[in-house]
mmCIF file of C-alpha atoms and ligand atoms in Angstrom:
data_model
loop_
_atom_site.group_PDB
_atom_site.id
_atom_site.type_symbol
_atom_site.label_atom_id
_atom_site.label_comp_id
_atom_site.label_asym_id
_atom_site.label_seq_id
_atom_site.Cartn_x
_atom_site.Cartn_y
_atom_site.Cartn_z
ATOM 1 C CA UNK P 1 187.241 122.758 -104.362
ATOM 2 C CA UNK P 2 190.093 122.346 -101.757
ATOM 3 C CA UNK P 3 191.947 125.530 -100.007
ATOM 4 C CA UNK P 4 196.098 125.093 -101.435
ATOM 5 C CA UNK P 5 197.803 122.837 -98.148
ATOM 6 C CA UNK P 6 201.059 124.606 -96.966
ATOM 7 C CA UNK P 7 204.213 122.414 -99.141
ATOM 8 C CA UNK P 8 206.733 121.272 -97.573
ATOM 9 C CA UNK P 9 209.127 121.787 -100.296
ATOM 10 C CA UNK P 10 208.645 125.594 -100.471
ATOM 11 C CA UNK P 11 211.149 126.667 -98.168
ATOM 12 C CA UNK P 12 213.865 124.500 -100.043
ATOM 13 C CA UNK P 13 212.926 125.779 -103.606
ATOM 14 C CA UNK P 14 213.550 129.514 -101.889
ATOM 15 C CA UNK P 15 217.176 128.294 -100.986
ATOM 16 C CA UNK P 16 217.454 127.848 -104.465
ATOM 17 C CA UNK P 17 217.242 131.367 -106.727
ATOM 18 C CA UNK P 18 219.466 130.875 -108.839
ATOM 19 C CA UNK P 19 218.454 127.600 -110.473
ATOM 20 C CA UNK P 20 214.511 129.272 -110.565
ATOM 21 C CA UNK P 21 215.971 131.708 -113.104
ATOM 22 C CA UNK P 22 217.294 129.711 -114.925
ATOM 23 C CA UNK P 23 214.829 127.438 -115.604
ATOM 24 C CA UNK P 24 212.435 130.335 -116.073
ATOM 25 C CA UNK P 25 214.826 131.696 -118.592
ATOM 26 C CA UNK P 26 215.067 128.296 -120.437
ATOM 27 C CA UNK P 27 210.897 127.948 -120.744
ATOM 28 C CA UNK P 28 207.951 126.516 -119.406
ATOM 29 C CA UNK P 29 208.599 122.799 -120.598
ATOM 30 C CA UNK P 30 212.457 122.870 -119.522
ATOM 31 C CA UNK P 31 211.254 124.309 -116.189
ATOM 32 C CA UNK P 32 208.252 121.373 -115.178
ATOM 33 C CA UNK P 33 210.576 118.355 -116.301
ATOM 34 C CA UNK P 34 214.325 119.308 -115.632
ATOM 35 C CA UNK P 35 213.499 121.803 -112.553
ATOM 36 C CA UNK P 36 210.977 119.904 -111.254
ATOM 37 C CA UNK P 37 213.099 116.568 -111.206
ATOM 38 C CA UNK P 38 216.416 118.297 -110.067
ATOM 39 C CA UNK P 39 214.583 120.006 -107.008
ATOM 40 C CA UNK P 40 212.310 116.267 -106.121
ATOM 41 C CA UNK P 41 215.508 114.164 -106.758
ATOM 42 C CA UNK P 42 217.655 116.394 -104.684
ATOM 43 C CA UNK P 43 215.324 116.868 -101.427
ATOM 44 C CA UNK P 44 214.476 112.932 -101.915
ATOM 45 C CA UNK P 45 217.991 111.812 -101.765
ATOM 46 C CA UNK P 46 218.560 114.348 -98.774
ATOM 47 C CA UNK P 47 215.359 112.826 -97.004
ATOM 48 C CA UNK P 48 216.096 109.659 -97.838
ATOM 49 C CA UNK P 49 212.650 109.040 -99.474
ATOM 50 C CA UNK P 50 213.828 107.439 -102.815
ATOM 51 C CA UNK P 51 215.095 103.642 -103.029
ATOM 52 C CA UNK P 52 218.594 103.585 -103.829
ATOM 53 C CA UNK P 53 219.469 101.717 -107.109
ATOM 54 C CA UNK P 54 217.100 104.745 -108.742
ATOM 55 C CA UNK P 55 218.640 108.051 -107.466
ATOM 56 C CA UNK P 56 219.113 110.467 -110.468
ATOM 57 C CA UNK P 57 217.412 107.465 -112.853
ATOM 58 C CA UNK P 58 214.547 109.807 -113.314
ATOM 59 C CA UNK P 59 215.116 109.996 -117.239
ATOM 60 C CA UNK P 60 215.293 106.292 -117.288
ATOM 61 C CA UNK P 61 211.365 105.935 -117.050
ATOM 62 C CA UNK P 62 210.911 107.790 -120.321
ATOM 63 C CA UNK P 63 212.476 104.994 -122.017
ATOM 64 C CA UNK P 64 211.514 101.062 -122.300
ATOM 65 C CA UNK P 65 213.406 98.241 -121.348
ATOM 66 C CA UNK P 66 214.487 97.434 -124.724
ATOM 67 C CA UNK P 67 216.583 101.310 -124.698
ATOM 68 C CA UNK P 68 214.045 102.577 -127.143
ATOM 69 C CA UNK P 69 211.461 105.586 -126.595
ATOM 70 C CA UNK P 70 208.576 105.306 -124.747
ATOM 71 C CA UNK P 71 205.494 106.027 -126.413
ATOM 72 C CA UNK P 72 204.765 110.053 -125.685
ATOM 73 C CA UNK P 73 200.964 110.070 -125.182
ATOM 74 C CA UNK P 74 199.025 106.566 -125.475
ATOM 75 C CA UNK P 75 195.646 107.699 -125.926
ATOM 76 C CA UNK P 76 193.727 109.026 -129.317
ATOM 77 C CA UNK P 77 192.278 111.895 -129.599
ATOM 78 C CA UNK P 78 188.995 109.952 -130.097
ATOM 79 C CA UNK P 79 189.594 107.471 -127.323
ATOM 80 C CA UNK P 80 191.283 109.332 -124.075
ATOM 81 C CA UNK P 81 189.408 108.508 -121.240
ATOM 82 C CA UNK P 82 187.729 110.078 -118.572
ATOM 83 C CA UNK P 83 190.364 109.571 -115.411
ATOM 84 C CA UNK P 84 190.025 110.269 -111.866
ATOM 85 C CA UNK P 85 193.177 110.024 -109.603
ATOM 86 C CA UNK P 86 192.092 109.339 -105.953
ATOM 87 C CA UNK P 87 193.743 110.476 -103.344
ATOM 88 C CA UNK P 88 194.265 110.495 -99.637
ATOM 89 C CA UNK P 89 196.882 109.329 -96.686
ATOM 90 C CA UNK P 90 197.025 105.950 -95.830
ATOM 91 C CA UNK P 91 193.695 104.527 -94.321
ATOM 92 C CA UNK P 92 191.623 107.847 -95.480
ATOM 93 C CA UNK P 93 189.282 105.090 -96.996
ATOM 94 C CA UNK P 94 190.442 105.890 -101.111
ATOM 95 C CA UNK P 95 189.874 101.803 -101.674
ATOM 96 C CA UNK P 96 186.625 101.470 -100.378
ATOM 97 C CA UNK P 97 185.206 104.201 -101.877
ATOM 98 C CA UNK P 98 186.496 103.572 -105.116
ATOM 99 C CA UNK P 99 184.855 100.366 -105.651
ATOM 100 C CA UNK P 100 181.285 102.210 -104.563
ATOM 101 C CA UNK P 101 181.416 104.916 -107.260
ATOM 102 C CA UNK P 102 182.861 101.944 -109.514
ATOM 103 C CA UNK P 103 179.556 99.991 -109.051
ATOM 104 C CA UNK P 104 177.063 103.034 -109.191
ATOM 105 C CA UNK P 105 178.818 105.200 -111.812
ATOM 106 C CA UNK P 106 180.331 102.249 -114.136
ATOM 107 C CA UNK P 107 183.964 103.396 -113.277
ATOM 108 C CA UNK P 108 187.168 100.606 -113.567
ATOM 109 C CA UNK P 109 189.119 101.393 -110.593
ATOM 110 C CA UNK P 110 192.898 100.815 -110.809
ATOM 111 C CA UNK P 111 194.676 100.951 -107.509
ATOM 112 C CA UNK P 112 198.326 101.208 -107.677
ATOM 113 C CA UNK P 113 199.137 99.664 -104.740
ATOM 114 C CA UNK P 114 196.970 96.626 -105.458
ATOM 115 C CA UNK P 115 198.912 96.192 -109.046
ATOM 116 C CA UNK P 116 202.035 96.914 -106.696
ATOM 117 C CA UNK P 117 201.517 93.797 -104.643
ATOM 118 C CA UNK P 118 200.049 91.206 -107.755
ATOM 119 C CA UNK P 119 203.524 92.284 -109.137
ATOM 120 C CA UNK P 120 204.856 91.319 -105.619
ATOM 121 C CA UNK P 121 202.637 87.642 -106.193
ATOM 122 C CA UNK P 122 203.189 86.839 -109.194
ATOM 123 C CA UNK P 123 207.380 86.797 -108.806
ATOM 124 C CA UNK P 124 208.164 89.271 -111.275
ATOM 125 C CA UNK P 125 211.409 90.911 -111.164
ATOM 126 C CA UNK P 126 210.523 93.733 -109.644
ATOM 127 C CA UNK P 127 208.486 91.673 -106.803
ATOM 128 C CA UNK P 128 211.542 91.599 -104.322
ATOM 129 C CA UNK P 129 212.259 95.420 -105.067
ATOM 130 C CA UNK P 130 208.599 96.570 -104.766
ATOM 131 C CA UNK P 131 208.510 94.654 -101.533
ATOM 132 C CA UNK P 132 211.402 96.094 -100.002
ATOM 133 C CA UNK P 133 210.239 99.702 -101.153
ATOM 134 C CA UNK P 134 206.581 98.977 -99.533
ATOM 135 C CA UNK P 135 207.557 97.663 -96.348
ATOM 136 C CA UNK P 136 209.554 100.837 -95.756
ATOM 137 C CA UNK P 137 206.883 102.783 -96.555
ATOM 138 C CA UNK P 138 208.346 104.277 -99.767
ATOM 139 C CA UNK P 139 207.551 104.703 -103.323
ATOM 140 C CA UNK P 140 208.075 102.407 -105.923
ATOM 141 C CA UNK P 141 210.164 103.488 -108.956
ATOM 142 C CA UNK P 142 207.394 105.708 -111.447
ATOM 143 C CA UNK P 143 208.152 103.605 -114.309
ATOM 144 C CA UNK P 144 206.882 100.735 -112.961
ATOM 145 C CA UNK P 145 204.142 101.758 -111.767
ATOM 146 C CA UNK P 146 202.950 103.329 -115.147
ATOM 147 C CA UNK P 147 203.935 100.080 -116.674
ATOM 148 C CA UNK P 148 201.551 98.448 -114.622
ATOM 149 C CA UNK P 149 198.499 101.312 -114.697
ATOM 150 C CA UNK P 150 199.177 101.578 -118.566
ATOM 151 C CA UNK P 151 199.070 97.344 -119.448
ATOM 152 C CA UNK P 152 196.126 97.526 -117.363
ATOM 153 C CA UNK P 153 194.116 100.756 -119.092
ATOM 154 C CA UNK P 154 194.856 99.321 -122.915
ATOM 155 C CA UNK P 155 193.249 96.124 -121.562
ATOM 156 C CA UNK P 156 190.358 97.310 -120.156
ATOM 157 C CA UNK P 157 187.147 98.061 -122.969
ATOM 158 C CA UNK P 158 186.113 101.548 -120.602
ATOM 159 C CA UNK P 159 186.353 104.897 -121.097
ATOM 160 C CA UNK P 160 186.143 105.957 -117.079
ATOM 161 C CA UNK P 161 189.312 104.765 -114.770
ATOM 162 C CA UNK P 162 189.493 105.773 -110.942
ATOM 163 C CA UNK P 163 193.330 105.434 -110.175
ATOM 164 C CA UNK P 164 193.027 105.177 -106.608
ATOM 165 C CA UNK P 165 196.485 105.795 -104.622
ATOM 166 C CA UNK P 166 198.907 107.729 -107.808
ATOM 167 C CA UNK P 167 200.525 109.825 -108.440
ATOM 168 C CA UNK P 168 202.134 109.334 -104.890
ATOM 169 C CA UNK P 169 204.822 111.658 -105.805
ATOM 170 C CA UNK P 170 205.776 114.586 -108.240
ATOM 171 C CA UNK P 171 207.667 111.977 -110.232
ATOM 172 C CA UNK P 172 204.858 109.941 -110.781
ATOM 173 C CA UNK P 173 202.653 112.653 -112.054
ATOM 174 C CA UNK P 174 205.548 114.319 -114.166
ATOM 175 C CA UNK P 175 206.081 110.837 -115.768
ATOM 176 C CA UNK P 176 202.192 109.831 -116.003
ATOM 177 C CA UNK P 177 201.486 113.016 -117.800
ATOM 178 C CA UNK P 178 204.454 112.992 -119.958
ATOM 179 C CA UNK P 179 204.076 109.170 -120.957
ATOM 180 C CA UNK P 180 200.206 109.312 -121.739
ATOM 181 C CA UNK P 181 200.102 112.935 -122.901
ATOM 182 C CA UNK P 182 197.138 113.833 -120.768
ATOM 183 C CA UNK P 183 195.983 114.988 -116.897
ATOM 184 C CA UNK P 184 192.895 113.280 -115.145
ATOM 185 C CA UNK P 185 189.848 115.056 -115.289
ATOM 186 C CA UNK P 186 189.496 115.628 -111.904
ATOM 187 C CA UNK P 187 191.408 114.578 -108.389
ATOM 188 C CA UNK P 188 189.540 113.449 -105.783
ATOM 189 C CA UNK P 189 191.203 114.417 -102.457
ATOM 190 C CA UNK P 190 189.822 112.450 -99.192
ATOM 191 C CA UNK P 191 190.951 114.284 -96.434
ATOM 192 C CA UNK P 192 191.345 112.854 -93.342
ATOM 193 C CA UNK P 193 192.863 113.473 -89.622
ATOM 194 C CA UNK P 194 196.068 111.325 -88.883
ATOM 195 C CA UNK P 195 194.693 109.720 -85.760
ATOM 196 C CA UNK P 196 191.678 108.112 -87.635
ATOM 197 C CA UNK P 197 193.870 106.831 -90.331
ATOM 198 C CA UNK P 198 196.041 105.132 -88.240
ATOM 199 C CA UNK P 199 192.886 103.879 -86.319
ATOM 200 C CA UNK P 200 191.435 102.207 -89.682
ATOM 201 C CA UNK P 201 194.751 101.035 -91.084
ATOM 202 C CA UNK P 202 196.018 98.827 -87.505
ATOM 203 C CA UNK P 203 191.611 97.728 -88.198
ATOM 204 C CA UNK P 204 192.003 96.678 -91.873
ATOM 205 C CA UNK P 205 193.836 93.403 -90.528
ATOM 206 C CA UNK P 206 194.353 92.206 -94.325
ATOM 207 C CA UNK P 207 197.701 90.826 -93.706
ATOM 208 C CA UNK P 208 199.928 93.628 -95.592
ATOM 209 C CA UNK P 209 202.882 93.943 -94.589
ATOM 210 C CA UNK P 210 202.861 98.030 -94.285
ATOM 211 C CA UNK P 211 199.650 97.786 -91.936
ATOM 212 C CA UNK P 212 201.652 98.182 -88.877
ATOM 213 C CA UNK P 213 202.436 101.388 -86.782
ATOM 214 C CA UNK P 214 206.521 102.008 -87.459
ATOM 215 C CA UNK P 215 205.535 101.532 -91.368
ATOM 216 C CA UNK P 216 202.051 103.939 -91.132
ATOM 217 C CA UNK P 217 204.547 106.569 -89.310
ATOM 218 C CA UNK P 218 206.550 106.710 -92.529
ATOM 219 C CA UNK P 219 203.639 106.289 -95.036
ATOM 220 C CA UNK P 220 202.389 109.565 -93.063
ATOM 221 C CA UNK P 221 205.537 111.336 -93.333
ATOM 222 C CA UNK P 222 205.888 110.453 -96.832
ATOM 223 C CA UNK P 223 202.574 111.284 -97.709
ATOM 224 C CA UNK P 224 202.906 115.028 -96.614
ATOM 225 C CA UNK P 225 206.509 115.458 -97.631
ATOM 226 C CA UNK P 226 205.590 113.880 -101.434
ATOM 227 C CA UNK P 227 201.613 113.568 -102.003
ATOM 228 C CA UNK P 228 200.750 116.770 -100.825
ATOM 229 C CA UNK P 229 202.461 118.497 -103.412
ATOM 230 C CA UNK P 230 201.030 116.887 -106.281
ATOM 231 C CA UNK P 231 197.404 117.722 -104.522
ATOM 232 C CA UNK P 232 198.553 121.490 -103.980
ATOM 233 C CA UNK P 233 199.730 121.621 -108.069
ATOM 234 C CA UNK P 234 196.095 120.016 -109.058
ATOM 235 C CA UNK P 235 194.430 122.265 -106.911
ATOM 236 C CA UNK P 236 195.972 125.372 -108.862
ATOM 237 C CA UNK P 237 194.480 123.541 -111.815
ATOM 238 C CA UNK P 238 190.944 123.288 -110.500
ATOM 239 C CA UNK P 239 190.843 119.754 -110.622
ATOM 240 C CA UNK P 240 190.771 118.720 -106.834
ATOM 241 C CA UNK P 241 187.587 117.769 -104.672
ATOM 242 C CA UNK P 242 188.219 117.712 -101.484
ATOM 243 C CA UNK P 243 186.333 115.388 -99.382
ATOM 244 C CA UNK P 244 186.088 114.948 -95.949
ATOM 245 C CA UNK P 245 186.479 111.491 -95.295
ATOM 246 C CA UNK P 246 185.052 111.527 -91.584
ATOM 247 C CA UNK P 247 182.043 110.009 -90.692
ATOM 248 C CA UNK P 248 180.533 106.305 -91.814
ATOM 249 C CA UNK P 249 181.258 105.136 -95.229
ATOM 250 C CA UNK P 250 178.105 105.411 -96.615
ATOM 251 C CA UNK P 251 178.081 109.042 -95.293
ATOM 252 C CA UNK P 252 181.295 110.066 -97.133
ATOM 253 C CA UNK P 253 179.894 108.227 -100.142
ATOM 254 C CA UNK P 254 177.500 110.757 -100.507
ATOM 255 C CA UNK P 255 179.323 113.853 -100.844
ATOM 256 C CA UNK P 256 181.281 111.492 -103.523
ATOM 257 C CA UNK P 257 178.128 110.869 -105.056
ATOM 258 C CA UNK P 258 177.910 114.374 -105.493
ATOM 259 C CA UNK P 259 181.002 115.126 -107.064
ATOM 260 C CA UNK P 260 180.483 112.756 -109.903
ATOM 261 C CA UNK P 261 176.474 113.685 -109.778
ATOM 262 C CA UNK P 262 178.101 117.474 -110.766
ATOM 263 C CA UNK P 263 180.478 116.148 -113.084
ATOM 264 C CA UNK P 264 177.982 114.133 -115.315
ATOM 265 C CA UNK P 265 178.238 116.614 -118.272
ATOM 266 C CA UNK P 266 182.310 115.633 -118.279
ATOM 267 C CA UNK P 267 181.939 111.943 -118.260
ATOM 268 C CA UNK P 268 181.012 110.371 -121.296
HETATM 269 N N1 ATP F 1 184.376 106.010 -93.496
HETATM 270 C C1 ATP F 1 184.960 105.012 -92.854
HETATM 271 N N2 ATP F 1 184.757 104.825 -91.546
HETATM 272 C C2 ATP F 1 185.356 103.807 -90.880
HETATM 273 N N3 ATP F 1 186.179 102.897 -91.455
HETATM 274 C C3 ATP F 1 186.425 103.049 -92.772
HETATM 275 C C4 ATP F 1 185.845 104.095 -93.528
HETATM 276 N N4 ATP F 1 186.270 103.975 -94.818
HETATM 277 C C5 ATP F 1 187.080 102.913 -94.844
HETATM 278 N N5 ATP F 1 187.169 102.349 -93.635
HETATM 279 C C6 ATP F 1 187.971 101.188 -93.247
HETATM 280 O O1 ATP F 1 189.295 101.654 -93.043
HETATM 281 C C7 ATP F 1 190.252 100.751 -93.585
HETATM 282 C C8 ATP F 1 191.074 101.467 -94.657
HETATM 283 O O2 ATP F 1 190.235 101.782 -95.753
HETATM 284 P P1 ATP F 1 190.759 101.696 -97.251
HETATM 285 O O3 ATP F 1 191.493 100.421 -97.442
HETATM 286 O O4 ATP F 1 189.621 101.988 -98.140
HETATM 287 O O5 ATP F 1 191.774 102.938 -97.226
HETATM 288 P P2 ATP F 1 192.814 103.385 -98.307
HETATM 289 O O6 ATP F 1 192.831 104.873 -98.308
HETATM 290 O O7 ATP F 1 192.570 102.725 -99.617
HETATM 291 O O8 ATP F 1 194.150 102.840 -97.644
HETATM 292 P P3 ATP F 1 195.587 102.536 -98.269
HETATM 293 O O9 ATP F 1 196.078 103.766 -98.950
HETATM 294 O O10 ATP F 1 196.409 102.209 -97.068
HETATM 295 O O11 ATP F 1 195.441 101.373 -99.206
HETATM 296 C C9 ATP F 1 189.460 99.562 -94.114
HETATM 297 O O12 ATP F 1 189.447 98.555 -93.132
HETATM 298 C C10 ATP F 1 188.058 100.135 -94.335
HETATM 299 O O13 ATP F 1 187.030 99.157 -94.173
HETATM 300 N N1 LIG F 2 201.793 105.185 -106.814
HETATM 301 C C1 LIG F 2 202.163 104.339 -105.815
HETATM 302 C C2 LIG F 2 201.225 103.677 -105.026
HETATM 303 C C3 LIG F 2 201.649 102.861 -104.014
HETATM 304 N N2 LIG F 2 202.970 102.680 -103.808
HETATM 305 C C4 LIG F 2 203.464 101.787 -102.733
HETATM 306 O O1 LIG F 2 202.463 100.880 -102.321
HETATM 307 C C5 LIG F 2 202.158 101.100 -100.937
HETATM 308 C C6 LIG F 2 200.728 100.784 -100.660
HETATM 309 O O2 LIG F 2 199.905 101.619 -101.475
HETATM 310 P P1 LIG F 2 198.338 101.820 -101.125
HETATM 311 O O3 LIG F 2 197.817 102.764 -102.141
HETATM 312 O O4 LIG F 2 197.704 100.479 -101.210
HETATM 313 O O5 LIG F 2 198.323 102.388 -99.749
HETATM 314 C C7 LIG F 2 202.591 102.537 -100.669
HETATM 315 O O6 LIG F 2 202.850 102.832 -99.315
HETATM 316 C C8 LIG F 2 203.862 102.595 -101.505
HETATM 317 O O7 LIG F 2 204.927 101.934 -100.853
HETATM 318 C C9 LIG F 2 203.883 103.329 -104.604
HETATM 319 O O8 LIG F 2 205.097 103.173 -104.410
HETATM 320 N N3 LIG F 2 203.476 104.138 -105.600
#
């Protein structure tokens, strides 16, 4: 289990005293989803982190297009499935070991990005939006990401997803866990020094259009101002596994092995 990583965000929620009582007062579920989104969509519109057209919209994912509810918690009892979020900066090497523990522990891995940029393919109309948002380096709106994660989990016949690359943000995991009713399992964590991400991202040479070094500066910035946070809160759950992601792959696949090796009683 991971040590918590200092959060950025601390030393703005301790500007704000006032509004932590009163969400305390007001109870635990008023606190995670109103607090939580005023503090996120207040320091993301003052960092300019957050696209636009979606400032203050953060409500707006709990509904569908057609204006009525979203479904609150998608899974049965009988049939919620073991999930693994994977995470890591940019280049930390989430991808390729996700499709190793996918082929020697029967796992479906969903990568958001990779649903991200079919979206981006197949001309939908969010393609020119997520494209702008990726090329700067930010994150996509949560609700369409879930969309996408969610068509692609009630389509899939298996009870073990890796989703490899969300929640990017607070908002993602606030909305994820609100729309399905449920948390993963556990939260793999690869942790890895800046300079050797950057190293294997200008390497991947895949032809994305956020493999180049202005974009990985703001993936990294983003990453420790928004995905950090969402590690820390896991790791006060006891879900995280942090993993050093130095060294060859098939070294690092190893101490994954081991992680899901340990985990075998949880995964049906
Ligand atoms: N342990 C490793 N040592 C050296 N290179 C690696 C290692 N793991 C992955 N790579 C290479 O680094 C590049 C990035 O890896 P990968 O795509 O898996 O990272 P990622 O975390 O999924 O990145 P992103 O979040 O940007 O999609 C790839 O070219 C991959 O082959
Ligand atoms: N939950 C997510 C995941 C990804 N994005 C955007 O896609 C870019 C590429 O993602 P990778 O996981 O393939 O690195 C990422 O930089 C974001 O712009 C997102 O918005 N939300």
């Amino acid at each position: 289990m991971s040590m918590l990583i200092p959060d950025p965000l601390e030393p703005f929620l301790i500007f704000h005293p006032w509004l932590l009582n009163l969400a305390f007062a007001c109870g635990a579920r008023f606190r995670e989803f109103a607090v939580t989104t005023f503090f996120f969509e207040v320091f993301l519109i003052e960092q300019d982190l957050i696209q636009a057209p979606y400032r203050l919209n953060f409500l707006g994912i709990l509904s569908t297009e057609n204006g009525t509810p979203a479904t609150i918690g998608f899974f049965s009892k009988e049939k919620t499935p073991f999930i693994a979020f994977v995470l890591g900066g940019p280049g930390s090497g989430k991808g390729t070991q996700c499709a190793k523990i996918a082929e020697a522990f029967g796992f479906t891995h969903l990568s958001a990005g990779d649903l991200l940029r079919k979206e981006i393919s197949s001309n939908s109309e969010n393609g020119a939006m997520i494209l702008a948002t990726i090329t700067e380096g930010k994150i996509v709106p949560s609700g369409v990401t879930i969309k996408l994660i969610r068509r692609e989990m009630e389509s899939i016949e298996n009870n073990k997803f890796l989703i490899d690359g969300f929640p990017r943000s607070e908002e993602n995991r606030i909305a994820f866990e609100r729309i399905t009713g449920v948390e993963p399992n556990i939260v793999l964590f690869f942790d890895c020094p800046e300079d050797e991400m950057v190293k294997r991202v200008l390497g991947r040479k895949q032809g994305r259009v956020d493999d180049n070094i202005d974009t990985i500066k703001k993936r990294l910035k983003v990453f420790a101002a928004l995905n950090l946070p969402v590690i820390n809160h896991y790791t006060r759950r006891g879900k995280v596994y942090k993993i050093n992601a130095v060294g060859t792959i098939d070294e690092v696949f190893e101490k994954v092995r081991q992680v899901f090796d340990d985990c075998k009683q949880m995964i049906k």
